Amino acid sequence: GDSVTQMEGPVTLSEEAFLTINCTYTATGYPSLFWYVQYPGEGLQLLLKATKADDKGSNKGFEATYRKETTSFHLEKGSVQVSDSAVYFCALFDRGSTLGRLYFGRGTQLTVWP
Amino acid sequence: DTGVSQDPRHKITKRGQNVTFRCDPISEHNRLYWYRQTLGQGPEFLTYFQNEAQLEKSRLLSDRFSAERPKGSFSTLEIQRTEQGDSAMYLCASSSWVDTGELFFGEGSRLTVL
């Protein structure tokens, strides 16, 4: 079945540090991959996405590349800010399935200190 | 449009009581989803509507849970005879008719069962 495995947190970094949050997936069909972010007190919101192999999603300085050969979609940012403190969720949508659901990882809490 | 709204935001109830949550999706979206999120976990799919039709239900949705979307607009999620294990954040999301996996989430309804 479809599933997402995400790096466990929490992750604590100083401002301007480099961030990587690992995500790997298992899918039976043709997945699209997403990173969603949940800021304190807010609902989940889409951060970036990639729909096919080798696509790179990017937004707000974050990037992730869809790697079919390693079934990975790692999230990276070159220089984090305090405002990036949030919970990050990797997610998978199987476009080849008739089911209309997203599969989420467990989430990684990121805290950035000034 | 103000986005997806959920009500109530917080509900505290005693074990055995019934509770109902309401979700108002983005007005032009015809797909509506319910997810459940427990502490330290990612959102887990519960059920999915396309217009007023409930197209899929997770095995997590026991007989005590029922969801409706009578006119294809707002939706309700009712939990009967609540148990302490039902304590969680209940998330509603909506999306357009195009099946892309891009969901717009509300802020959630937190349920605490005493």
mmCIF file of C-alpha atoms in Angstrom:
data_model
loop_
_atom_site.group_PDB
_atom_site.id
_atom_site.type_symbol
_atom_site.label_atom_id
_atom_site.label_comp_id
_atom_site.label_asym_id
_atom_site.label_seq_id
_atom_site.Cartn_x
_atom_site.Cartn_y
_atom_site.Cartn_z
ATOM 1 C CA GLY A 1 0.000 0.000 0.000
ATOM 2 C CA ASP A 2 0.892 3.667 -0.125
ATOM 3 C CA SER A 3 2.849 5.156 2.763
ATOM 4 C CA VAL A 4 5.239 7.933 3.744
ATOM 5 C CA THR A 5 8.146 7.685 6.164
ATOM 6 C CA GLN A 6 9.438 10.934 7.515
ATOM 7 C CA MET A 7 12.463 11.882 9.561
ATOM 8 C CA GLU A 8 11.622 12.067 13.230
ATOM 9 C CA GLY A 9 12.022 15.296 15.078
ATOM 10 C CA PRO A 10 12.230 17.558 16.743
ATOM 11 C CA VAL A 11 14.795 19.494 14.773
ATOM 12 C CA THR A 12 16.367 22.516 16.438
ATOM 13 C CA LEU A 13 18.525 24.912 14.424
ATOM 14 C CA SER A 14 20.047 28.341 14.727
ATOM 15 C CA GLU A 15 18.946 31.045 12.339
ATOM 16 C CA GLU A 16 20.682 30.868 8.927
ATOM 17 C CA ALA A 17 21.529 27.175 9.352
ATOM 18 C CA PHE A 18 20.930 24.636 6.577
ATOM 19 C CA LEU A 19 17.854 22.451 6.875
ATOM 20 C CA THR A 20 17.167 18.953 5.577
ATOM 21 C CA ILE A 21 14.102 16.917 6.490
ATOM 22 C CA ASN A 22 14.132 13.441 4.996
ATOM 23 C CA CYS A 23 11.082 11.813 3.434
ATOM 24 C CA THR A 24 10.766 8.486 1.648
ATOM 25 C CA TYR A 25 7.668 6.939 0.185
ATOM 26 C CA THR A 26 6.098 3.696 -0.972
ATOM 27 C CA ALA A 27 3.486 3.844 -3.708
ATOM 28 C CA THR A 28 1.762 1.339 -5.954
ATOM 29 C CA GLY A 29 0.787 3.843 -8.626
ATOM 30 C CA TYR A 30 1.970 7.217 -9.890
ATOM 31 C CA PRO A 31 2.289 9.494 -6.891
ATOM 32 C CA SER A 32 2.411 13.231 -6.630
ATOM 33 C CA LEU A 33 4.443 14.368 -3.637
ATOM 34 C CA PHE A 34 3.865 17.283 -1.309
ATOM 35 C CA TRP A 35 5.215 19.110 1.674
ATOM 36 C CA TYR A 36 2.586 20.678 3.902
ATOM 37 C CA VAL A 37 3.415 23.019 6.781
ATOM 38 C CA GLN A 38 1.518 23.750 9.984
ATOM 39 C CA TYR A 39 2.458 26.970 11.725
ATOM 40 C CA PRO A 40 1.495 27.337 15.399
ATOM 41 C CA GLY A 41 -2.247 27.878 15.768
ATOM 42 C CA GLU A 42 -2.924 27.557 12.057
ATOM 43 C CA GLY A 43 -4.239 24.909 9.694
ATOM 44 C CA LEU A 44 -2.077 22.841 7.366
ATOM 45 C CA GLN A 45 -1.106 24.609 4.192
ATOM 46 C CA LEU A 46 0.614 23.461 1.058
ATOM 47 C CA LEU A 47 4.286 24.444 0.949
ATOM 48 C CA LEU A 48 5.403 22.838 -2.309
ATOM 49 C CA LYS A 49 4.683 19.952 -4.625
ATOM 50 C CA ALA A 50 6.124 17.787 -7.415
ATOM 51 C CA THR A 51 4.056 15.664 -9.750
ATOM 52 C CA LYS A 52 6.618 13.514 -11.573
ATOM 53 C CA ALA A 53 10.126 12.134 -11.292
ATOM 54 C CA ASP A 54 12.944 14.705 -11.287
ATOM 55 C CA ASP A 55 10.526 17.589 -10.745
ATOM 56 C CA LYS A 56 11.695 20.140 -8.202
ATOM 57 C CA GLY A 57 9.115 21.910 -6.082
ATOM 58 C CA SER A 58 10.059 25.213 -4.490
ATOM 59 C CA ASN A 59 8.457 27.925 -2.387
ATOM 60 C CA LYS A 60 9.602 30.435 0.260
ATOM 61 C CA GLY A 61 13.209 29.307 -0.148
ATOM 62 C CA PHE A 62 12.342 25.645 0.438
ATOM 63 C CA GLU A 63 13.057 23.013 -2.209
ATOM 64 C CA ALA A 64 12.404 19.321 -2.689
ATOM 65 C CA THR A 65 13.242 17.074 -5.639
ATOM 66 C CA TYR A 66 11.163 14.026 -6.587
ATOM 67 C CA ARG A 67 13.674 11.147 -6.767
ATOM 68 C CA LYS A 68 12.038 8.037 -8.155
ATOM 69 C CA GLU A 69 15.219 5.946 -7.991
ATOM 70 C CA THR A 70 15.532 6.471 -4.233
ATOM 71 C CA THR A 71 11.760 6.990 -3.629
ATOM 72 C CA SER A 72 12.592 10.182 -1.764
ATOM 73 C CA PHE A 73 11.376 13.779 -1.527
ATOM 74 C CA HIS A 74 13.676 15.468 0.982
ATOM 75 C CA LEU A 75 12.918 19.047 2.038
ATOM 76 C CA GLU A 76 15.805 21.530 2.091
ATOM 77 C CA LYS A 77 16.377 25.178 2.843
ATOM 78 C CA GLY A 78 19.709 26.912 2.692
ATOM 79 C CA SER A 79 19.171 29.436 5.468
ATOM 80 C CA VAL A 80 16.323 29.013 7.927
ATOM 81 C CA GLN A 81 14.621 31.852 9.754
ATOM 82 C CA VAL A 82 12.828 31.995 13.097
ATOM 83 C CA SER A 83 9.566 32.345 11.159
ATOM 84 C CA ASP A 84 10.119 28.867 9.643
ATOM 85 C CA SER A 85 9.438 27.281 13.022
ATOM 86 C CA ALA A 86 6.527 24.924 12.345
ATOM 87 C CA VAL A 87 5.618 21.279 11.818
ATOM 88 C CA TYR A 88 6.389 19.943 8.346
ATOM 89 C CA PHE A 89 4.506 17.019 6.804
ATOM 90 C CA CYS A 90 5.501 15.017 3.768
ATOM 91 C CA ALA A 91 2.513 13.647 1.852
ATOM 92 C CA LEU A 92 1.709 11.435 -1.112
ATOM 93 C CA PHE A 93 -1.227 11.440 -3.519
ATOM 94 C CA ASP A 94 -1.561 8.412 -5.765
ATOM 95 C CA ARG A 95 -2.919 9.656 -9.069
ATOM 96 C CA GLY A 96 -3.306 6.121 -10.317
ATOM 97 C CA SER A 97 -5.724 5.238 -7.556
ATOM 98 C CA THR A 98 -9.462 5.809 -7.514
ATOM 99 C CA LEU A 99 -9.167 6.791 -3.860
ATOM 100 C CA GLY A 100 -9.222 10.492 -3.162
ATOM 101 C CA ARG A 101 -6.870 10.590 -0.195
ATOM 102 C CA LEU A 102 -3.510 12.006 0.850
ATOM 103 C CA TYR A 103 -1.122 9.856 2.845
ATOM 104 C CA PHE A 104 0.848 11.862 5.395
ATOM 105 C CA GLY A 105 4.046 11.239 7.289
ATOM 106 C CA ARG A 106 4.165 11.759 11.042
ATOM 107 C CA GLY A 107 5.450 15.304 10.804
ATOM 108 C CA THR A 108 8.734 16.915 11.842
ATOM 109 C CA GLN A 109 8.735 19.734 14.360
ATOM 110 C CA LEU A 110 11.253 22.446 13.434
ATOM 111 C CA THR A 111 12.333 25.087 15.922
ATOM 112 C CA VAL A 112 14.659 27.872 14.796
ATOM 113 C CA TRP A 113 16.437 29.969 17.424
ATOM 114 C CA PRO A 114 17.661 33.520 16.771
ATOM 115 C CA ASP B 1 -13.467 33.725 0.097
ATOM 116 C CA THR B 2 -12.279 33.179 3.653
ATOM 117 C CA GLY B 3 -11.119 29.606 3.264
ATOM 118 C CA VAL B 4 -12.259 26.452 5.009
ATOM 119 C CA SER B 5 -13.946 27.074 8.335
ATOM 120 C CA GLN B 6 -14.662 24.598 11.107
ATOM 121 C CA ASP B 7 -16.880 24.832 14.141
ATOM 122 C CA PRO B 8 -16.466 24.471 17.027
ATOM 123 C CA ARG B 9 -12.716 24.947 17.357
ATOM 124 C CA HIS B 10 -12.658 23.179 20.697
ATOM 125 C CA LYS B 11 -15.065 20.713 22.272
ATOM 126 C CA ILE B 12 -14.771 19.092 25.676
ATOM 127 C CA THR B 13 -17.244 16.337 26.391
ATOM 128 C CA LYS B 14 -17.816 13.444 28.739
ATOM 129 C CA ARG B 15 -17.427 9.876 27.633
ATOM 130 C CA GLY B 16 -20.648 8.540 26.151
ATOM 131 C CA GLN B 17 -21.916 11.876 24.863
ATOM 132 C CA ASN B 18 -22.501 12.672 21.201
ATOM 133 C CA VAL B 19 -20.651 15.473 19.432
ATOM 134 C CA THR B 20 -21.026 17.070 16.017
ATOM 135 C CA PHE B 21 -18.523 19.092 14.044
ATOM 136 C CA ARG B 22 -19.308 21.317 11.091
ATOM 137 C CA CYS B 23 -17.135 22.192 8.115
ATOM 138 C CA ASP B 24 -17.756 24.900 5.544
ATOM 139 C CA PRO B 25 -15.476 24.388 2.545
ATOM 140 C CA ILE B 26 -14.279 26.938 0.026
ATOM 141 C CA SER B 27 -17.429 27.731 -1.922
ATOM 142 C CA GLU B 28 -16.355 26.612 -5.387
ATOM 143 C CA HIS B 29 -14.799 23.352 -4.172
ATOM 144 C CA ASN B 30 -16.822 20.219 -4.744
ATOM 145 C CA ARG B 31 -14.557 17.798 -2.890
ATOM 146 C CA LEU B 32 -14.504 17.651 0.898
ATOM 147 C CA TYR B 33 -12.367 15.527 3.188
ATOM 148 C CA TRP B 34 -12.262 14.709 6.886
ATOM 149 C CA TYR B 35 -8.994 13.732 8.545
ATOM 150 C CA ARG B 36 -8.080 12.976 12.144
ATOM 151 C CA GLN B 37 -4.801 13.999 13.748
ATOM 152 C CA THR B 38 -3.573 12.745 17.097
ATOM 153 C CA LEU B 39 -0.595 14.126 18.998
ATOM 154 C CA GLY B 40 2.680 13.376 17.287
ATOM 155 C CA GLN B 41 1.063 11.847 14.230
ATOM 156 C CA GLY B 42 0.243 13.024 10.763
ATOM 157 C CA PRO B 43 -3.335 13.454 9.610
ATOM 158 C CA GLU B 44 -5.173 10.198 8.926
ATOM 159 C CA PHE B 45 -7.879 9.994 6.301
ATOM 160 C CA LEU B 46 -11.431 9.412 7.529
ATOM 161 C CA THR B 47 -13.797 10.078 4.645
ATOM 162 C CA TYR B 48 -14.268 11.937 1.385
ATOM 163 C CA PHE B 49 -17.191 13.546 -0.450
ATOM 164 C CA GLN B 50 -17.575 14.601 -4.019
ATOM 165 C CA ASN B 51 -20.521 16.966 -3.968
ATOM 166 C CA GLU B 52 -23.081 15.209 -1.740
ATOM 167 C CA ALA B 53 -21.834 11.690 -2.437
ATOM 168 C CA GLN B 54 -19.649 10.006 0.173
ATOM 169 C CA LEU B 55 -17.193 8.137 -2.026
ATOM 170 C CA GLU B 56 -14.844 6.585 0.462
ATOM 171 C CA LYS B 57 -14.679 5.760 4.161
ATOM 172 C CA SER B 58 -11.611 4.663 6.086
ATOM 173 C CA ARG B 59 -11.610 1.656 8.361
ATOM 174 C CA LEU B 60 -10.872 4.202 11.104
ATOM 175 C CA LEU B 61 -14.462 5.389 10.742
ATOM 176 C CA SER B 62 -16.272 3.038 13.097
ATOM 177 C CA ASP B 63 -20.044 2.689 13.257
ATOM 178 C CA ARG B 64 -20.114 5.452 15.860
ATOM 179 C CA PHE B 65 -18.926 7.952 13.278
ATOM 180 C CA SER B 66 -21.140 9.385 10.582
ATOM 181 C CA ALA B 67 -20.510 12.139 8.086
ATOM 182 C CA GLU B 68 -22.925 13.932 5.822
ATOM 183 C CA ARG B 69 -22.854 16.580 3.178
ATOM 184 C CA PRO B 70 -26.546 16.906 2.373
ATOM 185 C CA LYS B 71 -26.519 19.626 -0.260
ATOM 186 C CA GLY B 72 -22.966 19.348 -1.435
ATOM 187 C CA SER B 73 -21.930 22.419 0.536
ATOM 188 C CA PHE B 74 -21.177 22.198 4.262
ATOM 189 C CA SER B 75 -20.498 18.879 5.970
ATOM 190 C CA THR B 76 -21.023 17.495 9.452
ATOM 191 C CA LEU B 77 -19.112 14.803 11.295
ATOM 192 C CA GLU B 78 -20.954 13.224 14.199
ATOM 193 C CA ILE B 79 -19.407 10.951 16.800
ATOM 194 C CA GLN B 80 -21.856 8.999 18.912
ATOM 195 C CA ARG B 81 -21.111 7.561 22.357
ATOM 196 C CA THR B 82 -17.689 9.182 22.474
ATOM 197 C CA GLU B 83 -14.726 7.303 23.934
ATOM 198 C CA GLN B 84 -11.483 8.683 25.323
ATOM 199 C CA GLY B 85 -9.698 7.317 22.268
ATOM 200 C CA ASP B 86 -11.703 9.710 20.111
ATOM 201 C CA SER B 87 -9.759 12.650 21.563
ATOM 202 C CA ALA B 88 -7.993 14.200 18.592
ATOM 203 C CA MET B 89 -7.971 17.105 16.185
ATOM 204 C CA TYR B 90 -10.552 16.656 13.422
ATOM 205 C CA LEU B 91 -9.488 18.353 10.231
ATOM 206 C CA CYS B 92 -11.623 19.288 7.276
ATOM 207 C CA ALA B 93 -10.206 20.048 3.856
ATOM 208 C CA SER B 94 -11.605 20.875 0.462
ATOM 209 C CA SER B 95 -10.378 20.861 -3.097
ATOM 210 C CA SER B 96 -11.555 21.628 -6.587
ATOM 211 C CA TRP B 97 -12.927 18.998 -8.959
ATOM 212 C CA VAL B 98 -9.485 18.391 -10.412
ATOM 213 C CA ASP B 99 -7.935 15.476 -8.558
ATOM 214 C CA THR B 100 -4.460 16.790 -7.768
ATOM 215 C CA GLY B 101 -3.977 16.142 -4.083
ATOM 216 C CA GLU B 102 -3.796 19.857 -3.287
ATOM 217 C CA LEU B 103 -6.031 20.296 -0.295
ATOM 218 C CA PHE B 104 -7.043 23.423 1.571
ATOM 219 C CA PHE B 105 -7.365 22.720 5.269
ATOM 220 C CA GLY B 106 -9.356 24.367 7.993
ATOM 221 C CA GLU B 107 -7.842 25.057 11.398
ATOM 222 C CA GLY B 108 -9.418 21.954 12.867
ATOM 223 C CA SER B 109 -11.791 21.064 15.672
ATOM 224 C CA ARG B 110 -10.094 19.742 18.783
ATOM 225 C CA LEU B 111 -12.065 17.141 20.720
ATOM 226 C CA THR B 112 -11.262 16.216 24.303
ATOM 227 C CA VAL B 113 -13.219 13.322 25.802
ATOM 228 C CA LEU B 114 -13.047 13.132 29.594
#
